[in-house]
């Protein structure tokens, strides 16, 4: 609470200071018009936001004195934008709603729709997605009725971001693509580039980084073409984030620094502080302690000057890591405590802010209801006058109706006799139809019985296929013979699996082979592919005696392509694989991968060997596909992990998001000092906890899950 009050007081003092300066400027020259002040607001909005805010406030006072309501509505919206950028959401919402009421009074439906988008954006930022979605849907409906393509594209974007936040990535992508094509038809370079940037957000969340970078680079080129520096800066730091996820720290730093230089041109304090933290984090990955400290301190200084609590919290965490690397435990603990306190302040501020938003929302609803009541009162008064006029006419009409009724009664009596005859015939028709329905019912029951029998046969066949697949997989006592400690976590999504694990050994060469394989699809189609893959691996290694990791994958790719005739039919079926070979004779470990990596931990440090970014089988555009062999020294006590993508891609948690590769790696490192069987138990419990919702229901498993861990 104290931090929030200090922050608000700082804003008030700064605004007052700017106001005094602006008043001095006004005294020195002529009084500016509303249009001139608006122009000054727009000129200074990006580079000097506080000064822009003062110009908007002056223009609003002038519009009030001139009783120009529509000008007031526009300026209230500008003020809302300024406070929104400063994350002063309650003040922004108040201004947006005042603007909305004016537009509503003038029946300006287009600007009412834009107000809905602004108000919805406040709720979205406060994690009140369902309320935000309601406003965005109302805006979309108005823009569709008005055939306003530009406004519609904004509404589609906003709805897309709500769906993305809810983990509905495919639905979000549809809205972003609709927005993209709408903007392309308008030939608006800026908005089309923004759509490309939005589409990239979906691929970022899916961890499809190549596609994300592709869309971001297209967006960046468009922004550069129109010299839109702020969007260039945002696009560059997002590309930097992708390289961070991919642990390419040097490339991440390169893009962060380009982004920083652009943000510095506009004195965007929040974004500058954010980038300083990102640079510190990137240097942490490279283990450059002095750079970690340098950029974290820069971020902390900006955070202290502006009361950016989230940036402050991140800076504290990075400084704690810095002192931990320096073995300065006292300072490491001190900054970790400060990070914890700052995080608590963020959560408190969010709770207070959300309460304020809900209060304003309630007041908005009450005012809308009052407007509705006044409208109904007016309609009631008009109705009363109309009723008095109608009464006189009604008496005459009533007399005529009585005469008409008498005539109708006479005719009705004759008609009833005819109707009875018709009903007798209809009754017989109904009885005939009921008999036909009974026959159809018997036929349906007979078909259901046959379907149930077919289902039992299919289920029996699938269960038998499962037993065949289980028999194909190596038994625990085989691989435990060669490793000090090992586990295999295997959770098929259905009865049979598209994931499988494979094991072999060559006693003469003293080599042990382990693979985690993820075939296209799951269930029965995936199981067929797993049988093909298992058969070929045994043939390549045990019959043809190919024992180098890269050559095994080369041959496996050729065999899959050949057996499925993919050179002719362009089938996409195939598999991803992580293959590890323990060469005890030469004291080395070989690794080759198709898409999937291998993680290993030694001396209390986690490392990752990435697989090639190509598949086994499927479409091949290059003339010849060759995989890469990577070699590391074999050391006693090393722990190795091979896995498919099922664990990290599983949706769950309170926000129904993916578990993500980063969290999976952190979990492996956290548990690596436990026995392997304990590690498997923790992985299984974590997975179960992840998919279990607060109400006790469980999110469906979306893919087969396979994790192999072993200690040398």
Tab-separated table of C-alpha atoms in Angstrom, residues 236-650:
chain	number	residue	atom	x	y	z
A	236	UNK	CA	13.773	-7.148	-31.974
A	237	UNK	CA	13.440	-7.935	-28.282
A	238	UNK	CA	10.918	-10.694	-29.048
A	239	UNK	CA	13.428	-12.239	-31.476
A	240	UNK	CA	15.974	-11.904	-28.679
A	241	UNK	CA	13.586	-13.791	-26.382
A	242	UNK	CA	13.415	-16.672	-28.884
A	243	UNK	CA	17.201	-16.964	-28.935
A	244	UNK	CA	17.103	-16.945	-25.120
A	245	UNK	CA	14.612	-19.846	-25.114
A	246	UNK	CA	16.939	-21.627	-27.543
A	247	UNK	CA	19.911	-20.808	-25.259
A	248	UNK	CA	21.744	-18.934	-28.036
A	249	UNK	CA	22.769	-16.193	-25.621
A	250	UNK	CA	25.059	-14.248	-27.977
A	251	UNK	CA	22.305	-13.806	-30.595
A	252	UNK	CA	19.844	-12.875	-27.835
A	253	UNK	CA	22.236	-10.165	-26.590
A	254	UNK	CA	22.700	-8.851	-30.151
A	255	UNK	CA	18.936	-8.341	-30.627
A	256	UNK	CA	18.389	-6.984	-27.096
A	257	UNK	CA	21.029	-4.308	-27.652
A	258	UNK	CA	19.480	-3.238	-30.987
A	259	UNK	CA	16.090	-3.030	-29.262
A	260	UNK	CA	17.586	-1.051	-26.361
A	261	UNK	CA	19.130	1.546	-28.691
A	262	UNK	CA	15.698	2.215	-30.239
A	263	UNK	CA	13.879	2.451	-26.908
A	264	UNK	CA	16.532	4.911	-25.634
A	265	UNK	CA	15.608	7.286	-28.483
A	266	UNK	CA	12.123	7.642	-26.975
A	267	UNK	CA	13.116	7.447	-23.308
A	268	UNK	CA	10.722	4.499	-22.827
A	269	UNK	CA	11.704	3.925	-19.217
A	270	UNK	CA	9.706	0.738	-18.586
A	271	UNK	CA	10.920	-0.986	-21.759
A	272	UNK	CA	14.518	0.164	-21.150
A	273	UNK	CA	14.432	-1.345	-17.651
A	274	UNK	CA	12.919	-4.543	-19.062
A	275	UNK	CA	15.710	-4.889	-21.668
A	276	UNK	CA	18.420	-4.252	-19.059
A	277	UNK	CA	17.038	-7.191	-17.081
A	278	UNK	CA	16.906	-9.356	-20.214
A	279	UNK	CA	20.546	-8.500	-20.995
A	280	UNK	CA	21.543	-9.375	-17.436
A	281	UNK	CA	19.724	-12.705	-17.740
A	282	UNK	CA	21.422	-13.452	-21.087
A	283	UNK	CA	24.870	-12.756	-19.622
A	284	UNK	CA	23.906	-15.060	-16.755
A	285	UNK	CA	23.567	-17.834	-19.371
A	286	UNK	CA	27.103	-17.027	-20.610
A	287	UNK	CA	28.328	-16.887	-16.986
A	288	UNK	CA	29.709	-13.321	-17.268
A	289	UNK	CA	29.145	-12.194	-13.652
A	290	UNK	CA	30.220	-8.570	-14.035
A	291	UNK	CA	27.824	-8.040	-16.967
A	292	UNK	CA	25.032	-9.657	-14.937
A	293	UNK	CA	25.606	-7.117	-12.171
A	294	UNK	CA	26.073	-4.133	-14.522
A	295	UNK	CA	22.762	-4.520	-16.375
A	296	UNK	CA	20.791	-5.626	-13.302
A	297	UNK	CA	21.938	-2.443	-11.499
A	298	UNK	CA	20.903	-0.333	-14.528
A	299	UNK	CA	17.466	-1.963	-14.424
A	300	UNK	CA	17.222	-1.447	-10.667
A	301	UNK	CA	18.044	2.264	-10.973
A	302	UNK	CA	15.272	2.766	-13.549
A	303	UNK	CA	12.856	0.718	-11.430
A	304	UNK	CA	13.617	2.819	-8.317
A	305	UNK	CA	13.209	6.100	-10.229
A	306	UNK	CA	9.844	5.072	-11.651
A	307	UNK	CA	8.531	2.547	-9.084
A	308	UNK	CA	8.389	-0.279	-11.643
A	309	UNK	CA	7.948	-3.025	-9.062
A	310	UNK	CA	8.046	-5.973	-11.513
A	311	UNK	CA	11.347	-4.770	-13.018
A	312	UNK	CA	12.686	-4.225	-9.518
A	313	UNK	CA	11.727	-7.788	-8.525
A	314	UNK	CA	13.520	-9.259	-11.556
A	315	UNK	CA	16.634	-7.149	-10.924
A	316	UNK	CA	16.767	-8.320	-7.296
A	317	UNK	CA	16.565	-11.943	-8.471
A	318	UNK	CA	19.408	-11.452	-10.968
A	319	UNK	CA	21.579	-9.740	-8.355
A	320	UNK	CA	20.903	-12.636	-5.995
A	321	UNK	CA	22.178	-15.002	-8.722
A	322	UNK	CA	25.236	-12.785	-9.239
A	323	UNK	CA	26.222	-12.888	-5.567
A	324	UNK	CA	25.501	-16.608	-5.436
A	325	UNK	CA	28.015	-17.144	-8.273
A	326	UNK	CA	30.479	-15.016	-6.292
A	327	UNK	CA	29.872	-17.235	-3.214
A	328	UNK	CA	28.719	-14.126	-1.339
A	329	UNK	CA	25.909	-15.963	0.437
A	330	UNK	CA	24.961	-13.019	2.689
A	331	UNK	CA	24.257	-10.648	-0.226
A	332	UNK	CA	22.675	-13.448	-2.259
A	333	UNK	CA	20.235	-14.079	0.576
A	334	UNK	CA	19.620	-10.332	1.070
A	335	UNK	CA	18.660	-9.778	-2.596
A	336	UNK	CA	16.576	-12.950	-2.690
A	337	UNK	CA	14.641	-11.618	0.326
A	338	UNK	CA	14.160	-8.273	-1.473
A	339	UNK	CA	12.960	-10.183	-4.556
A	340	UNK	CA	10.449	-12.063	-2.425
A	341	UNK	CA	9.153	-8.821	-0.834
A	342	UNK	CA	8.852	-7.127	-4.236
A	343	UNK	CA	6.939	-10.113	-5.605
A	344	UNK	CA	4.540	-9.903	-2.639
A	345	UNK	CA	4.056	-6.179	-3.369
A	346	UNK	CA	3.211	-6.978	-6.999
A	347	UNK	CA	0.579	-9.491	-5.901
A	348	UNK	CA	-0.874	-7.008	-3.364
A	349	UNK	CA	-0.977	-4.256	-5.987
A	350	UNK	CA	-2.743	-6.569	-8.437
A	351	UNK	CA	-5.365	-7.470	-5.836
A	352	UNK	CA	-5.980	-3.804	-4.978
A	353	UNK	CA	-6.078	-2.817	-8.643
A	354	UNK	CA	-8.484	-5.614	-9.537
A	355	UNK	CA	-10.765	-4.604	-6.668
A	356	UNK	CA	-10.739	-1.034	-7.948
A	357	UNK	CA	-11.508	-2.197	-11.489
A	358	UNK	CA	-14.408	-4.319	-10.239
A	359	UNK	CA	-15.767	-1.315	-8.298
A	360	UNK	CA	-15.556	0.922	-11.367
A	361	UNK	CA	-17.150	-1.846	-13.430
A	362	UNK	CA	-20.022	-2.029	-10.934
A	363	UNK	CA	-20.481	1.759	-11.062
A	364	UNK	CA	-20.430	1.642	-14.868
A	365	UNK	CA	-23.111	-1.030	-14.866
A	366	UNK	CA	-25.232	0.997	-12.408
A	367	UNK	CA	-24.983	4.085	-14.604
A	368	UNK	CA	-25.921	2.086	-17.684
A	369	UNK	CA	-28.898	0.663	-15.786
A	370	UNK	CA	-29.983	4.180	-14.704
A	371	UNK	CA	-29.844	5.323	-18.329
A	372	UNK	CA	-32.011	2.335	-19.225
A	373	UNK	CA	-34.548	3.171	-16.479
A	374	UNK	CA	-34.853	6.816	-17.623
A	375	UNK	CA	-35.394	5.641	-21.185
A	376	UNK	CA	-38.132	3.258	-20.052
A	377	UNK	CA	-39.848	6.057	-18.029
A	378	UNK	CA	-39.982	8.230	-21.144
A	379	UNK	CA	-41.387	5.379	-23.180
A	380	UNK	CA	-44.035	4.720	-20.466
A	381	UNK	CA	-45.234	8.364	-20.540
A	382	UNK	CA	-45.611	8.226	-24.304
A	383	UNK	CA	-47.463	4.917	-24.024
A	384	UNK	CA	-49.974	6.400	-21.514
A	385	UNK	CA	-50.919	9.188	-23.952
A	386	UNK	CA	-51.294	6.694	-26.767
A	387	UNK	CA	-53.528	4.475	-24.591
A	388	UNK	CA	-55.931	7.342	-23.843
A	389	UNK	CA	-56.275	7.989	-27.573
A	390	UNK	CA	-56.861	4.320	-28.252
A	391	UNK	CA	-59.653	3.906	-25.629
A	392	UNK	CA	-62.137	5.923	-27.693
A	393	UNK	CA	-61.397	4.013	-30.824
A	394	UNK	CA	-61.511	0.752	-28.847
A	395	UNK	CA	-65.206	1.113	-27.873
A	396	UNK	CA	-66.264	1.367	-31.501
A	397	UNK	CA	-64.003	-1.476	-32.517
A	398	UNK	CA	-65.380	-3.675	-29.680
A	399	UNK	CA	-68.945	-3.307	-31.013
A	400	UNK	CA	-67.845	-4.346	-34.488
A	401	UNK	CA	-65.947	-7.315	-33.057
A	402	UNK	CA	-69.080	-8.604	-31.274
A	403	UNK	CA	-70.921	-8.677	-34.586
A	404	UNK	CA	-68.044	-10.446	-36.298
A	405	UNK	CA	-67.856	-12.978	-33.414
A	406	UNK	CA	-71.511	-13.944	-33.807
A	407	UNK	CA	-70.985	-14.625	-37.499
A	408	UNK	CA	-67.840	-16.663	-36.789
A	409	UNK	CA	-69.635	-18.799	-34.164
A	410	UNK	CA	-72.227	-19.799	-36.729
A	411	UNK	CA	-69.569	-20.699	-39.264
A	412	UNK	CA	-67.462	-22.486	-36.635
A	413	UNK	CA	-70.288	-24.863	-35.762
A	414	UNK	CA	-70.489	-26.044	-39.391
A	415	UNK	CA	-66.693	-26.261	-39.627
A	416	UNK	CA	-66.436	-28.377	-36.438
A	417	UNK	CA	-68.454	-31.183	-38.018
A	418	UNK	CA	-66.076	-31.295	-40.967
A	419	UNK	CA	-63.039	-31.162	-38.625
A	420	UNK	CA	-64.246	-34.209	-36.650
A	421	UNK	CA	-64.285	-36.243	-39.858
A	422	UNK	CA	-60.738	-35.136	-40.651
A	423	UNK	CA	-59.542	-36.037	-37.119
A	424	UNK	CA	-60.894	-39.581	-37.471
A	425	UNK	CA	-58.782	-40.057	-40.618
A	426	UNK	CA	-55.714	-38.445	-38.948
A	427	UNK	CA	-56.020	-40.784	-35.943
A	428	UNK	CA	-55.833	-43.804	-38.261
A	429	UNK	CA	-52.750	-42.299	-40.005
A	430	UNK	CA	-51.036	-41.783	-36.616
A	431	UNK	CA	-51.727	-45.374	-35.573
A	432	UNK	CA	-50.198	-46.589	-38.851
A	433	UNK	CA	-47.121	-44.376	-38.315
A	434	UNK	CA	-46.717	-45.646	-34.714
A	435	UNK	CA	-46.613	-49.201	-36.032
A	436	UNK	CA	-43.911	-48.188	-38.522
A	437	UNK	CA	-41.913	-46.470	-35.745
A	438	UNK	CA	-42.055	-49.648	-33.637
A	439	UNK	CA	-40.618	-51.628	-36.554
A	440	UNK	CA	-37.853	-49.007	-36.999
A	441	UNK	CA	-37.085	-49.107	-33.265
A	442	UNK	CA	-36.612	-52.885	-33.395
A	443	UNK	CA	-34.301	-52.494	-36.399
A	444	UNK	CA	-32.222	-49.807	-34.577
A	445	UNK	CA	-31.874	-51.995	-31.469
A	446	UNK	CA	-30.677	-54.853	-33.656
A	447	UNK	CA	-28.067	-52.544	-35.291
A	448	UNK	CA	-26.939	-51.264	-31.853
A	449	UNK	CA	-26.395	-54.843	-30.728
A	450	UNK	CA	-24.249	-55.485	-33.821
A	451	UNK	CA	-22.292	-52.224	-33.233
A	452	UNK	CA	-21.615	-53.183	-29.602
A	453	UNK	CA	-20.312	-56.554	-30.773
A	454	UNK	CA	-18.063	-54.842	-33.342
A	455	UNK	CA	-16.793	-52.409	-30.653
A	456	UNK	CA	-15.976	-55.325	-28.333
A	457	UNK	CA	-14.065	-57.005	-31.149
A	458	UNK	CA	-12.180	-53.763	-31.977
A	459	UNK	CA	-11.379	-53.149	-28.292
A	460	UNK	CA	-10.170	-56.726	-27.976
A	461	UNK	CA	-7.964	-56.286	-31.033
A	462	UNK	CA	-6.502	-53.025	-29.671
A	463	UNK	CA	-5.819	-54.640	-26.283
A	464	UNK	CA	-4.094	-57.534	-28.076
A	465	UNK	CA	-2.058	-54.990	-30.088
A	466	UNK	CA	-1.102	-53.353	-26.782
A	467	UNK	CA	0.213	-56.689	-25.477
A	468	UNK	CA	2.250	-57.103	-28.682
A	469	UNK	CA	3.670	-53.578	-28.277
A	470	UNK	CA	4.515	-54.194	-24.610
A	471	UNK	CA	6.310	-57.431	-25.571
A	472	UNK	CA	8.346	-55.434	-28.119
A	473	UNK	CA	9.638	-52.982	-25.486
A	474	UNK	CA	12.811	-53.828	-23.482
A	475	UNK	CA	12.276	-55.253	-19.984
A	476	UNK	CA	13.638	-53.260	-16.996
A	477	UNK	CA	16.109	-55.959	-15.946
A	478	UNK	CA	17.860	-55.702	-19.353
A	479	UNK	CA	18.756	-52.003	-19.241
A	480	UNK	CA	19.369	-51.939	-15.472
A	481	UNK	CA	22.113	-54.511	-16.044
A	482	UNK	CA	24.160	-51.838	-17.823
A	483	UNK	CA	23.380	-48.757	-15.729
A	484	UNK	CA	23.933	-47.926	-12.091
A	485	UNK	CA	20.419	-46.520	-11.762
A	486	UNK	CA	17.657	-45.992	-14.379
A	487	UNK	CA	13.959	-45.366	-14.969
A	488	UNK	CA	11.479	-45.215	-17.860
A	489	UNK	CA	8.322	-43.116	-17.463
A	490	UNK	CA	5.954	-44.332	-20.196
A	491	UNK	CA	2.368	-42.972	-20.307
A	492	UNK	CA	0.534	-43.704	-23.582
A	493	UNK	CA	-2.364	-41.356	-24.292
A	494	UNK	CA	-4.461	-44.305	-25.457
A	495	UNK	CA	-4.271	-48.105	-25.135
A	496	UNK	CA	-1.432	-48.281	-27.677
A	497	UNK	CA	1.257	-45.646	-28.181
A	498	UNK	CA	3.106	-43.772	-30.913
A	499	UNK	CA	6.065	-43.296	-28.527
A	500	UNK	CA	8.427	-46.202	-27.830
A	501	UNK	CA	11.805	-46.789	-26.254
A	502	UNK	CA	14.491	-49.016	-27.727
A	503	UNK	CA	17.575	-50.677	-26.277
A	504	UNK	CA	20.409	-52.791	-27.700
A	505	UNK	CA	24.046	-53.651	-26.979
A	506	UNK	CA	27.162	-54.844	-28.808
A	507	UNK	CA	29.305	-56.881	-26.409
A	508	UNK	CA	32.290	-56.997	-28.767
A	509	UNK	CA	32.473	-53.205	-29.193
A	510	UNK	CA	31.302	-52.606	-25.602
A	511	UNK	CA	28.570	-50.286	-26.825
A	512	UNK	CA	25.059	-49.771	-25.376
A	513	UNK	CA	22.337	-48.138	-27.507
A	514	UNK	CA	19.306	-46.289	-26.064
A	515	UNK	CA	16.633	-44.374	-27.996
A	516	UNK	CA	13.453	-42.437	-27.178
A	517	UNK	CA	11.258	-42.345	-30.287
A	518	UNK	CA	8.134	-40.255	-31.013
A	519	UNK	CA	6.222	-41.477	-34.090
A	520	UNK	CA	3.709	-39.460	-36.100
A	521	UNK	CA	0.313	-39.626	-34.386
A	522	UNK	CA	-0.742	-41.645	-31.360
A	523	UNK	CA	-3.097	-44.550	-30.785
A	524	UNK	CA	-3.339	-47.229	-33.498
A	525	UNK	CA	-1.653	-45.206	-36.358
A	526	UNK	CA	1.254	-44.266	-34.074
A	527	UNK	CA	1.562	-47.869	-32.849
A	528	UNK	CA	1.954	-49.155	-36.443
A	529	UNK	CA	4.763	-46.646	-37.007
A	530	UNK	CA	6.400	-47.712	-33.721
A	531	UNK	CA	6.478	-51.370	-34.887
A	532	UNK	CA	8.118	-50.289	-38.160
A	533	UNK	CA	10.670	-48.103	-36.324
A	534	UNK	CA	11.530	-50.787	-33.758
A	535	UNK	CA	11.997	-53.415	-36.497
A	536	UNK	CA	14.320	-51.195	-38.541
A	537	UNK	CA	16.434	-50.165	-35.525
A	538	UNK	CA	17.016	-53.820	-34.639
A	539	UNK	CA	17.851	-54.612	-38.274
A	540	UNK	CA	20.260	-51.665	-38.711
A	541	UNK	CA	22.207	-52.210	-35.471
A	542	UNK	CA	21.963	-55.967	-34.821
A	543	UNK	CA	21.893	-57.357	-38.390
A	544	UNK	CA	23.776	-54.753	-40.466
A	545	UNK	CA	26.146	-53.834	-37.577
A	546	UNK	CA	25.895	-50.073	-38.157
A	547	UNK	CA	26.985	-48.661	-34.779
A	548	UNK	CA	27.624	-44.903	-35.253
A	549	UNK	CA	24.766	-42.677	-34.053
A	550	UNK	CA	24.548	-40.473	-37.165
A	551	UNK	CA	24.792	-43.440	-39.583
A	552	UNK	CA	22.016	-45.274	-37.728
A	553	UNK	CA	19.654	-42.309	-38.203
A	554	UNK	CA	20.691	-41.869	-41.853
A	555	UNK	CA	19.827	-45.500	-42.562
A	556	UNK	CA	16.603	-45.379	-40.515
A	557	UNK	CA	15.445	-42.344	-42.535
A	558	UNK	CA	16.191	-44.107	-45.842
A	559	UNK	CA	14.337	-47.269	-44.749
A	560	UNK	CA	11.227	-45.385	-43.568
A	561	UNK	CA	11.094	-43.348	-46.780
A	562	UNK	CA	11.504	-46.483	-48.879
A	563	UNK	CA	8.975	-48.690	-47.042
A	564	UNK	CA	6.258	-45.977	-47.102
A	565	UNK	CA	7.026	-45.001	-50.753
A	566	UNK	CA	7.368	-41.371	-49.681
A	567	UNK	CA	9.344	-40.332	-52.746
A	568	UNK	CA	6.121	-40.831	-54.731
A	569	UNK	CA	3.226	-40.088	-52.370
A	570	UNK	CA	4.735	-37.206	-50.304
A	571	UNK	CA	3.440	-38.794	-47.080
A	572	UNK	CA	4.425	-36.897	-43.927
A	573	UNK	CA	4.526	-39.971	-41.655
A	574	UNK	CA	7.763	-40.433	-39.767
A	575	UNK	CA	9.299	-40.015	-36.341
A	576	UNK	CA	11.411	-37.811	-34.064
A	577	UNK	CA	14.167	-39.561	-32.127
A	578	UNK	CA	16.889	-39.023	-29.535
A	579	UNK	CA	19.579	-41.744	-29.882
A	580	UNK	CA	22.371	-42.148	-27.340
A	581	UNK	CA	25.299	-44.615	-27.552
A	582	UNK	CA	27.455	-45.354	-24.500
A	583	UNK	CA	30.902	-46.418	-25.739
A	584	UNK	CA	32.548	-47.966	-22.673
A	585	UNK	CA	35.618	-49.035	-24.674
A	586	UNK	CA	36.566	-45.515	-25.813
A	587	UNK	CA	35.005	-43.748	-22.803
A	588	UNK	CA	32.743	-41.507	-24.898
A	589	UNK	CA	29.018	-40.892	-25.398
A	590	UNK	CA	27.658	-40.427	-28.919
A	591	UNK	CA	24.383	-38.598	-29.610
A	592	UNK	CA	22.337	-37.980	-32.736
A	593	UNK	CA	18.800	-36.622	-32.796
A	594	UNK	CA	15.941	-35.856	-35.149
A	595	UNK	CA	14.189	-32.837	-33.551
A	596	UNK	CA	14.591	-34.222	-30.025
A	597	UNK	CA	17.526	-33.323	-27.703
A	598	UNK	CA	19.438	-35.136	-24.958
A	599	UNK	CA	19.939	-33.562	-21.530
A	600	UNK	CA	22.810	-34.576	-19.289
A	601	UNK	CA	23.880	-33.422	-15.841
A	602	UNK	CA	27.411	-33.613	-14.470
A	603	UNK	CA	29.156	-31.838	-11.605
A	604	UNK	CA	25.825	-30.302	-10.585
A	605	UNK	CA	25.418	-28.522	-13.957
A	606	UNK	CA	22.830	-29.162	-16.702
A	607	UNK	CA	23.780	-29.397	-20.394
A	608	UNK	CA	21.760	-30.018	-23.553
A	609	UNK	CA	22.733	-31.561	-26.897
A	610	UNK	CA	20.260	-30.494	-29.566
A	611	UNK	CA	19.048	-32.804	-32.310
A	612	UNK	CA	19.045	-31.804	-35.982
A	613	UNK	CA	15.992	-29.796	-37.020
A	614	UNK	CA	14.828	-32.502	-39.472
A	615	UNK	CA	12.631	-35.611	-39.230
A	616	UNK	CA	13.111	-39.317	-39.780
A	617	UNK	CA	10.885	-40.014	-42.802
A	618	UNK	CA	8.326	-37.579	-44.204
A	619	UNK	CA	8.842	-34.994	-46.922
A	620	UNK	CA	12.482	-34.513	-47.994
A	621	UNK	CA	13.229	-31.382	-50.009
A	622	UNK	CA	17.023	-31.599	-49.816
A	623	UNK	CA	18.908	-33.944	-52.177
A	624	UNK	CA	20.387	-36.014	-49.348
A	625	UNK	CA	19.484	-36.014	-45.642
A	626	UNK	CA	22.345	-36.485	-43.216
A	627	UNK	CA	22.274	-36.348	-39.419
A	628	UNK	CA	24.966	-34.985	-37.102
A	629	UNK	CA	26.920	-37.012	-34.549
A	630	UNK	CA	27.892	-35.248	-31.320
A	631	UNK	CA	30.433	-36.752	-28.879
A	632	UNK	CA	31.112	-35.992	-25.204
A	633	UNK	CA	33.465	-37.661	-22.697
A	634	UNK	CA	31.992	-40.418	-20.540
A	635	UNK	CA	32.309	-39.637	-16.840
A	636	UNK	CA	31.183	-41.696	-13.856
A	637	UNK	CA	28.129	-40.259	-12.113
A	638	UNK	CA	26.752	-38.531	-15.206
A	639	UNK	CA	22.966	-38.561	-15.555
A	640	UNK	CA	21.379	-38.661	-19.022
A	641	UNK	CA	17.769	-37.992	-20.064
A	642	UNK	CA	16.026	-38.819	-23.351
A	643	UNK	CA	12.373	-37.904	-23.925
A	644	UNK	CA	9.562	-37.153	-26.367
A	645	UNK	CA	7.689	-33.811	-26.376
A	646	UNK	CA	4.564	-35.162	-24.618
A	647	UNK	CA	5.531	-34.081	-21.087
A	648	UNK	CA	6.526	-30.503	-21.894
A	649	UNK	CA	3.567	-29.925	-24.280
A	650	UNK	CA	0.884	-31.025	-21.796
